[in-house]
Amino acid sequence: MMNYKQILIFVVSFFMITINSYAADTKALEAANNDSKDIKSLQRGARNFMNYCSGCHSAEYIRFEVIGADLGLTESQLKQFLMFNAEQTFDTIKASMPQVDAAGWFGQAPPDLSLMARAKGTDYIFTFLKSFYLDDMSPTGADNVVLAGTSMPNVLWELQGHQSFEDDEHGSAHLEIIIPGKMSQKDFDFFLRDTVNFLEYISEPIKNKRQALGIKVLLFLAFFLVLAYLLKKEIWKDVK
């Protein structure tokens, strides 16, 4: 019968092997390098989201009027370019596809993306969106290196093209474009960064204002720190 030390060694060894195996099979995440202060990028990202994501995914923690105010869009621009399935600017982004139908078609309803950037990180989303490959065994015809067995179809195949995921001559698996899409790899990465940028923005719309206010507060405190120090020197100058 094993004593507690042997049990502890066994448990630690098991977790180390599991972690190492998981790390070996997981695709390294690429840096999204997005900038949530880039308004033009956010505007393009909003367009990308509404054109390619909002059919299945909602973002019910953000209102169109907030997007318009933060991204410098007028009400007419919102209605013309973004509000495909909404009537009022105070509406939130709702998926066009009914949740019941989506659950039946994909096995589960697509998640709301309001907080996805905070939950998964922008690097994860960026890498996930560019890591689909053809797979005859998948119900959607495609699988993903980052999230194997995903029920999400490759909705961006027309832009990126189709990829294969096979072992190369050195025995390491890699993704390779076998049917080009409408965009070059550089342009597709640019497209994804704008989209991820918008997802990061909607996960915390007040982030830029909060950071700007934080800088002002720190400058305010620094100024009064100097003022307090000089006042202290003046008051105690005669005390030996």
PDB file of C-alpha atoms in Angstrom:
ATOM      1  CA  MET A   1       0.000   0.000   0.000  1.00  0.00           C
ATOM      2  CA  MET A   2       1.381   3.436  -0.961  1.00  0.00           C
ATOM      3  CA  ASN A   3       2.137   5.955   1.751  1.00  0.00           C
ATOM      4  CA  TYR A   4       1.239   9.632   1.454  1.00  0.00           C
ATOM      5  CA  LYS A   5       4.632  10.592  -0.045  1.00  0.00           C
ATOM      6  CA  GLN A   6       4.262   8.058  -2.847  1.00  0.00           C
ATOM      7  CA  ILE A   7       0.716   9.263  -3.490  1.00  0.00           C
ATOM      8  CA  LEU A   8       1.921  12.875  -3.629  1.00  0.00           C
ATOM      9  CA  ILE A   9       4.699  11.980  -6.093  1.00  0.00           C
ATOM     10  CA  PHE A  10       2.214  10.072  -8.258  1.00  0.00           C
ATOM     11  CA  VAL A  11      -0.262  12.977  -8.328  1.00  0.00           C
ATOM     12  CA  VAL A  12       2.424  15.556  -9.162  1.00  0.00           C
ATOM     13  CA  SER A  13       3.859  13.325 -11.905  1.00  0.00           C
ATOM     14  CA  PHE A  14       0.409  12.780 -13.386  1.00  0.00           C
ATOM     15  CA  PHE A  15      -0.310  16.498 -13.569  1.00  0.00           C
ATOM     16  CA  MET A  16       3.119  17.271 -15.041  1.00  0.00           C
ATOM     17  CA  ILE A  17       2.606  14.692 -17.783  1.00  0.00           C
ATOM     18  CA  THR A  18      -0.898  16.008 -18.478  1.00  0.00           C
ATOM     19  CA  ILE A  19       0.280  19.614 -18.660  1.00  0.00           C
ATOM     20  CA  ASN A  20       3.212  18.752 -20.920  1.00  0.00           C
ATOM     21  CA  SER A  21       0.977  16.737 -23.239  1.00  0.00           C
ATOM     22  CA  TYR A  22      -1.535  19.551 -23.402  1.00  0.00           C
ATOM     23  CA  ALA A  23       1.185  22.109 -24.123  1.00  0.00           C
ATOM     24  CA  ALA A  24       2.615  19.931 -26.878  1.00  0.00           C
ATOM     25  CA  ASP A  25      -0.758  19.621 -28.622  1.00  0.00           C
ATOM     26  CA  THR A  26      -1.845  23.229 -28.237  1.00  0.00           C
ATOM     27  CA  LYS A  27      -1.063  25.753 -30.960  1.00  0.00           C
ATOM     28  CA  ALA A  28       1.015  28.657 -29.704  1.00  0.00           C
ATOM     29  CA  LEU A  29      -1.078  31.806 -29.663  1.00  0.00           C
ATOM     30  CA  GLU A  30      -0.153  34.622 -32.018  1.00  0.00           C
ATOM     31  CA  ALA A  31      -0.117  38.182 -30.757  1.00  0.00           C
ATOM     32  CA  ALA A  32      -3.163  40.131 -31.897  1.00  0.00           C
ATOM     33  CA  ASN A  33      -1.294  43.449 -31.539  1.00  0.00           C
ATOM     34  CA  ASN A  34      -4.577  45.337 -31.567  1.00  0.00           C
ATOM     35  CA  ASP A  35      -4.988  48.882 -30.297  1.00  0.00           C
ATOM     36  CA  SER A  36      -8.312  49.665 -28.644  1.00  0.00           C
ATOM     37  CA  LYS A  37      -7.563  53.398 -28.928  1.00  0.00           C
ATOM     38  CA  ASP A  38      -7.527  53.232 -32.741  1.00  0.00           C
ATOM     39  CA  ILE A  39     -10.989  54.563 -33.643  1.00  0.00           C
ATOM     40  CA  LYS A  40     -10.675  53.788 -37.360  1.00  0.00           C
ATOM     41  CA  SER A  41      -9.783  50.194 -36.514  1.00  0.00           C
ATOM     42  CA  LEU A  42     -12.758  49.974 -34.156  1.00  0.00           C
ATOM     43  CA  GLN A  43     -15.075  51.276 -36.869  1.00  0.00           C
ATOM     44  CA  ARG A  44     -13.820  48.623 -39.290  1.00  0.00           C
ATOM     45  CA  GLY A  45     -14.091  46.016 -36.544  1.00  0.00           C
ATOM     46  CA  ALA A  46     -17.710  46.982 -35.892  1.00  0.00           C
ATOM     47  CA  ARG A  47     -18.429  46.548 -39.591  1.00  0.00           C
ATOM     48  CA  ASN A  48     -16.694  43.146 -39.595  1.00  0.00           C
ATOM     49  CA  PHE A  49     -18.597  42.001 -36.515  1.00  0.00           C
ATOM     50  CA  MET A  50     -21.995  42.948 -37.886  1.00  0.00           C
ATOM     51  CA  ASN A  51     -21.282  41.424 -41.304  1.00  0.00           C
ATOM     52  CA  TYR A  52     -19.692  38.139 -40.201  1.00  0.00           C
ATOM     53  CA  CYS A  53     -20.486  37.518 -36.521  1.00  0.00           C
ATOM     54  CA  SER A  54     -23.875  38.974 -35.611  1.00  0.00           C
ATOM     55  CA  GLY A  55     -25.770  36.432 -37.676  1.00  0.00           C
ATOM     56  CA  CYS A  56     -25.026  33.808 -35.004  1.00  0.00           C
ATOM     57  CA  HIS A  57     -23.551  35.726 -32.058  1.00  0.00           C
ATOM     58  CA  SER A  58     -25.082  38.410 -29.893  1.00  0.00           C
ATOM     59  CA  ALA A  59     -23.371  41.140 -27.862  1.00  0.00           C
ATOM     60  CA  GLU A  60     -26.134  42.106 -25.482  1.00  0.00           C
ATOM     61  CA  TYR A  61     -24.001  44.094 -23.043  1.00  0.00           C
ATOM     62  CA  ILE A  62     -23.419  46.937 -25.505  1.00  0.00           C
ATOM     63  CA  ARG A  63     -25.923  49.340 -27.085  1.00  0.00           C
ATOM     64  CA  PHE A  64     -25.654  50.814 -30.554  1.00  0.00           C
ATOM     65  CA  GLU A  65     -25.889  54.346 -29.172  1.00  0.00           C
ATOM     66  CA  VAL A  66     -22.821  53.704 -27.002  1.00  0.00           C
ATOM     67  CA  ILE A  67     -20.924  52.355 -30.004  1.00  0.00           C
ATOM     68  CA  GLY A  68     -21.908  55.433 -32.001  1.00  0.00           C
ATOM     69  CA  ALA A  69     -20.795  57.846 -29.284  1.00  0.00           C
ATOM     70  CA  ASP A  70     -17.443  56.103 -28.685  1.00  0.00           C
ATOM     71  CA  LEU A  71     -16.621  55.453 -32.348  1.00  0.00           C
ATOM     72  CA  GLY A  72     -17.708  58.822 -33.705  1.00  0.00           C
ATOM     73  CA  LEU A  73     -20.653  57.505 -35.722  1.00  0.00           C
ATOM     74  CA  THR A  74     -23.873  59.423 -36.309  1.00  0.00           C
ATOM     75  CA  GLU A  75     -27.293  57.894 -35.824  1.00  0.00           C
ATOM     76  CA  SER A  76     -27.790  57.683 -39.590  1.00  0.00           C
ATOM     77  CA  GLN A  77     -24.441  55.909 -39.999  1.00  0.00           C
ATOM     78  CA  LEU A  78     -25.369  53.439 -37.281  1.00  0.00           C
ATOM     79  CA  LYS A  79     -28.670  52.630 -38.951  1.00  0.00           C
ATOM     80  CA  GLN A  80     -27.181  52.402 -42.425  1.00  0.00           C
ATOM     81  CA  PHE A  81     -24.016  50.406 -41.726  1.00  0.00           C
ATOM     82  CA  LEU A  82     -24.479  48.517 -38.450  1.00  0.00           C
ATOM     83  CA  MET A  83     -28.095  48.148 -37.372  1.00  0.00           C
ATOM     84  CA  PHE A  84     -29.134  45.276 -39.621  1.00  0.00           C
ATOM     85  CA  ASN A  85     -31.320  43.546 -37.036  1.00  0.00           C
ATOM     86  CA  ALA A  86     -32.248  46.411 -34.696  1.00  0.00           C
ATOM     87  CA  GLU A  87     -34.700  49.301 -34.892  1.00  0.00           C
ATOM     88  CA  GLN A  88     -33.659  51.721 -32.141  1.00  0.00           C
ATOM     89  CA  THR A  89     -30.183  52.951 -31.246  1.00  0.00           C
ATOM     90  CA  PHE A  90     -30.703  51.975 -27.608  1.00  0.00           C
ATOM     91  CA  ASP A  91     -31.065  48.330 -28.673  1.00  0.00           C
ATOM     92  CA  THR A  92     -28.275  45.892 -27.934  1.00  0.00           C
ATOM     93  CA  ILE A  93     -26.689  43.625 -30.554  1.00  0.00           C
ATOM     94  CA  LYS A  94     -28.821  40.522 -30.896  1.00  0.00           C
ATOM     95  CA  ALA A  95     -28.066  37.506 -33.047  1.00  0.00           C
ATOM     96  CA  SER A  96     -30.149  37.219 -36.202  1.00  0.00           C
ATOM     97  CA  MET A  97     -30.369  33.443 -35.838  1.00  0.00           C
ATOM     98  CA  PRO A  98     -32.935  32.168 -33.299  1.00  0.00           C
ATOM     99  CA  GLN A  99     -31.191  30.491 -30.352  1.00  0.00           C
ATOM    100  CA  VAL A 100     -33.388  27.394 -30.549  1.00  0.00           C
ATOM    101  CA  ASP A 101     -32.535  26.849 -34.214  1.00  0.00           C
ATOM    102  CA  ALA A 102     -28.837  27.498 -33.588  1.00  0.00           C
ATOM    103  CA  ALA A 103     -28.753  24.923 -30.794  1.00  0.00           C
ATOM    104  CA  GLY A 104     -30.376  22.381 -33.081  1.00  0.00           C
ATOM    105  CA  TRP A 105     -28.022  23.022 -35.981  1.00  0.00           C
ATOM    106  CA  PHE A 106     -24.727  23.350 -34.093  1.00  0.00           C
ATOM    107  CA  GLY A 107     -25.398  21.267 -30.988  1.00  0.00           C
ATOM    108  CA  GLN A 108     -25.381  24.352 -28.781  1.00  0.00           C
ATOM    109  CA  ALA A 109     -26.334  27.990 -29.179  1.00  0.00           C
ATOM    110  CA  PRO A 110     -23.395  30.263 -30.140  1.00  0.00           C
ATOM    111  CA  PRO A 111     -22.246  32.248 -27.082  1.00  0.00           C
ATOM    112  CA  ASP A 112     -22.742  35.944 -26.512  1.00  0.00           C
ATOM    113  CA  LEU A 113     -19.468  37.722 -27.387  1.00  0.00           C
ATOM    114  CA  SER A 114     -19.795  40.761 -25.122  1.00  0.00           C
ATOM    115  CA  LEU A 115     -17.139  39.527 -22.669  1.00  0.00           C
ATOM    116  CA  MET A 116     -15.307  37.004 -24.846  1.00  0.00           C
ATOM    117  CA  ALA A 117     -12.171  39.150 -25.135  1.00  0.00           C
ATOM    118  CA  ARG A 118     -11.918  39.386 -21.347  1.00  0.00           C
ATOM    119  CA  ALA A 119     -12.644  35.691 -20.867  1.00  0.00           C
ATOM    120  CA  LYS A 120     -10.280  34.298 -23.525  1.00  0.00           C
ATOM    121  CA  GLY A 121      -7.939  37.151 -24.378  1.00  0.00           C
ATOM    122  CA  THR A 122      -7.394  38.868 -27.715  1.00  0.00           C
ATOM    123  CA  ASP A 123      -4.474  36.615 -28.696  1.00  0.00           C
ATOM    124  CA  TYR A 124      -6.660  33.531 -28.285  1.00  0.00           C
ATOM    125  CA  ILE A 125      -9.479  34.954 -30.434  1.00  0.00           C
ATOM    126  CA  PHE A 126      -7.062  36.165 -33.121  1.00  0.00           C
ATOM    127  CA  THR A 127      -5.322  32.794 -33.351  1.00  0.00           C
ATOM    128  CA  PHE A 128      -8.590  30.850 -33.182  1.00  0.00           C
ATOM    129  CA  LEU A 129     -10.165  32.750 -36.083  1.00  0.00           C
ATOM    130  CA  LYS A 130      -7.216  32.041 -38.389  1.00  0.00           C
ATOM    131  CA  SER A 131      -6.730  28.374 -37.403  1.00  0.00           C
ATOM    132  CA  PHE A 132      -9.591  26.582 -39.171  1.00  0.00           C
ATOM    133  CA  TYR A 133      -8.707  23.739 -41.527  1.00  0.00           C
ATOM    134  CA  LEU A 134     -10.606  21.307 -43.740  1.00  0.00           C
ATOM    135  CA  ASP A 135     -11.761  18.164 -41.952  1.00  0.00           C
ATOM    136  CA  ASP A 136     -14.095  15.631 -43.575  1.00  0.00           C
ATOM    137  CA  MET A 137     -14.920  14.161 -40.161  1.00  0.00           C
ATOM    138  CA  SER A 138     -16.374  17.441 -38.860  1.00  0.00           C
ATOM    139  CA  PRO A 139     -20.123  18.099 -39.343  1.00  0.00           C
ATOM    140  CA  THR A 140     -19.280  21.609 -40.591  1.00  0.00           C
ATOM    141  CA  GLY A 141     -16.464  20.417 -42.872  1.00  0.00           C
ATOM    142  CA  ALA A 142     -13.829  22.244 -40.814  1.00  0.00           C
ATOM    143  CA  ASP A 143     -12.086  21.899 -37.471  1.00  0.00           C
ATOM    144  CA  ASN A 144      -9.826  24.221 -35.522  1.00  0.00           C
ATOM    145  CA  VAL A 145      -6.296  23.731 -34.210  1.00  0.00           C
ATOM    146  CA  VAL A 146      -6.862  25.951 -31.174  1.00  0.00           C
ATOM    147  CA  LEU A 147     -10.202  24.413 -30.170  1.00  0.00           C
ATOM    148  CA  ALA A 148     -10.459  20.896 -31.527  1.00  0.00           C
ATOM    149  CA  GLY A 149     -13.996  19.687 -32.145  1.00  0.00           C
ATOM    150  CA  THR A 150     -15.444  23.189 -32.261  1.00  0.00           C
ATOM    151  CA  SER A 151     -19.032  23.376 -33.482  1.00  0.00           C
ATOM    152  CA  MET A 152     -18.382  26.762 -35.098  1.00  0.00           C
ATOM    153  CA  PRO A 153     -18.116  26.639 -38.895  1.00  0.00           C
ATOM    154  CA  ASN A 154     -15.353  28.503 -40.696  1.00  0.00           C
ATOM    155  CA  VAL A 155     -17.400  31.589 -41.555  1.00  0.00           C
ATOM    156  CA  LEU A 156     -14.351  33.468 -42.857  1.00  0.00           C
ATOM    157  CA  TRP A 157     -13.269  30.853 -45.399  1.00  0.00           C
ATOM    158  CA  GLU A 158     -14.203  33.088 -48.319  1.00  0.00           C
ATOM    159  CA  LEU A 159     -11.733  35.740 -47.124  1.00  0.00           C
ATOM    160  CA  GLN A 160      -8.909  33.525 -45.859  1.00  0.00           C
ATOM    161  CA  GLY A 161      -9.327  30.519 -48.129  1.00  0.00           C
ATOM    162  CA  HIS A 162      -9.172  26.864 -47.104  1.00  0.00           C
ATOM    163  CA  GLN A 163      -6.303  25.411 -45.068  1.00  0.00           C
ATOM    164  CA  SER A 164      -4.958  21.924 -44.532  1.00  0.00           C
ATOM    165  CA  PHE A 165      -3.402  20.685 -41.296  1.00  0.00           C
ATOM    166  CA  GLU A 166      -0.813  18.019 -41.979  1.00  0.00           C
ATOM    167  CA  ASP A 167       2.610  16.852 -40.900  1.00  0.00           C
ATOM    168  CA  ASP A 168       5.493  18.293 -42.903  1.00  0.00           C
ATOM    169  CA  GLU A 169       8.721  16.521 -43.849  1.00  0.00           C
ATOM    170  CA  HIS A 170      10.151  17.258 -40.411  1.00  0.00           C
ATOM    171  CA  GLY A 171       7.258  15.579 -38.617  1.00  0.00           C
ATOM    172  CA  SER A 172       5.671  18.757 -37.249  1.00  0.00           C
ATOM    173  CA  ALA A 173       2.072  19.671 -38.062  1.00  0.00           C
ATOM    174  CA  HIS A 174       1.305  23.040 -39.611  1.00  0.00           C
ATOM    175  CA  LEU A 175      -1.463  24.933 -41.360  1.00  0.00           C
ATOM    176  CA  GLU A 176      -1.145  25.655 -45.057  1.00  0.00           C
ATOM    177  CA  ILE A 177      -3.415  27.511 -47.474  1.00  0.00           C
ATOM    178  CA  ILE A 178      -4.471  25.087 -50.215  1.00  0.00           C
ATOM    179  CA  ILE A 179      -7.303  27.148 -51.752  1.00  0.00           C
ATOM    180  CA  PRO A 180      -6.646  30.908 -51.634  1.00  0.00           C
ATOM    181  CA  GLY A 181      -9.355  33.284 -50.505  1.00  0.00           C
ATOM    182  CA  LYS A 182     -10.173  36.842 -51.510  1.00  0.00           C
ATOM    183  CA  MET A 183      -7.557  38.282 -49.133  1.00  0.00           C
ATOM    184  CA  SER A 184      -3.825  37.836 -48.829  1.00  0.00           C
ATOM    185  CA  GLN A 185      -2.573  36.522 -45.489  1.00  0.00           C
ATOM    186  CA  LYS A 186      -1.413  40.025 -44.555  1.00  0.00           C
ATOM    187  CA  ASP A 187      -4.789  41.579 -45.364  1.00  0.00           C
ATOM    188  CA  PHE A 188      -6.614  38.786 -43.545  1.00  0.00           C
ATOM    189  CA  ASP A 189      -4.522  39.343 -40.411  1.00  0.00           C
ATOM    190  CA  PHE A 190      -5.346  43.036 -40.682  1.00  0.00           C
ATOM    191  CA  PHE A 191      -9.049  42.162 -40.951  1.00  0.00           C
ATOM    192  CA  LEU A 192      -8.848  39.917 -37.870  1.00  0.00           C
ATOM    193  CA  ARG A 193      -7.018  42.539 -35.804  1.00  0.00           C
ATOM    194  CA  ASP A 194      -9.780  45.062 -36.476  1.00  0.00           C
ATOM    195  CA  THR A 195     -12.393  42.469 -35.497  1.00  0.00           C
ATOM    196  CA  VAL A 196     -10.542  41.478 -32.320  1.00  0.00           C
ATOM    197  CA  ASN A 197     -10.061  45.150 -31.535  1.00  0.00           C
ATOM    198  CA  PHE A 198     -13.814  45.681 -31.598  1.00  0.00           C
ATOM    199  CA  LEU A 199     -14.374  42.608 -29.419  1.00  0.00           C
ATOM    200  CA  GLU A 200     -11.928  43.991 -26.866  1.00  0.00           C
ATOM    201  CA  TYR A 201     -13.692  47.350 -26.967  1.00  0.00           C
ATOM    202  CA  ILE A 202     -17.188  45.937 -26.332  1.00  0.00           C
ATOM    203  CA  SER A 203     -15.850  43.829 -23.445  1.00  0.00           C
ATOM    204  CA  GLU A 204     -15.082  47.076 -21.574  1.00  0.00           C
ATOM    205  CA  PRO A 205     -16.311  50.180 -23.449  1.00  0.00           C
ATOM    206  CA  ILE A 206     -15.178  52.520 -20.680  1.00  0.00           C
ATOM    207  CA  LYS A 207     -11.585  51.234 -20.687  1.00  0.00           C
ATOM    208  CA  ASN A 208     -10.052  54.122 -22.645  1.00  0.00           C
ATOM    209  CA  LYS A 209     -11.865  56.741 -20.543  1.00  0.00           C
ATOM    210  CA  ARG A 210     -10.848  54.926 -17.356  1.00  0.00           C
ATOM    211  CA  GLN A 211      -7.195  54.866 -18.373  1.00  0.00           C
ATOM    212  CA  ALA A 212      -7.239  58.530 -19.404  1.00  0.00           C
ATOM    213  CA  LEU A 213      -8.834  59.463 -16.067  1.00  0.00           C
ATOM    214  CA  GLY A 214      -6.266  57.363 -14.230  1.00  0.00           C
ATOM    215  CA  ILE A 215      -3.401  59.312 -15.817  1.00  0.00           C
ATOM    216  CA  LYS A 216      -5.009  62.618 -14.802  1.00  0.00           C
ATOM    217  CA  VAL A 217      -5.471  61.378 -11.227  1.00  0.00           C
ATOM    218  CA  LEU A 218      -1.838  60.290 -11.005  1.00  0.00           C
ATOM    219  CA  LEU A 219      -0.648  63.667 -12.309  1.00  0.00           C
ATOM    220  CA  PHE A 220      -2.951  65.392  -9.808  1.00  0.00           C
ATOM    221  CA  LEU A 221      -1.536  63.334  -6.929  1.00  0.00           C
ATOM    222  CA  ALA A 222       2.044  63.893  -8.093  1.00  0.00           C
ATOM    223  CA  PHE A 223       1.505  67.663  -8.184  1.00  0.00           C
ATOM    224  CA  PHE A 224       0.044  67.757  -4.685  1.00  0.00           C
ATOM    225  CA  LEU A 225       2.779  65.446  -3.414  1.00  0.00           C
ATOM    226  CA  VAL A 226       5.346  68.059  -4.440  1.00  0.00           C
ATOM    227  CA  LEU A 227       3.166  70.832  -2.995  1.00  0.00           C
ATOM    228  CA  ALA A 228       2.767  68.960   0.312  1.00  0.00           C
ATOM    229  CA  TYR A 229       6.506  68.327   0.506  1.00  0.00           C
ATOM    230  CA  LEU A 230       7.333  71.991  -0.061  1.00  0.00           C
ATOM    231  CA  LEU A 231       4.695  73.014   2.512  1.00  0.00           C
ATOM    232  CA  LYS A 232       6.160  70.598   5.048  1.00  0.00           C
ATOM    233  CA  LYS A 233       9.660  72.009   4.455  1.00  0.00           C
ATOM    234  CA  GLU A 234       8.348  75.540   4.972  1.00  0.00           C
ATOM    235  CA  ILE A 235       6.458  74.721   8.195  1.00  0.00           C
ATOM    236  CA  TRP A 236       9.311  72.768   9.791  1.00  0.00           C
ATOM    237  CA  LYS A 237      12.210  74.892   8.530  1.00  0.00           C
ATOM    238  CA  ASP A 238      12.862  76.423  11.983  1.00  0.00           C
ATOM    239  CA  VAL A 239      12.679  73.136  13.852  1.00  0.00           C
ATOM    240  CA  LYS A 240      16.098  71.599  14.492  1.00  0.00           C
TER     241      LYS A 240
END
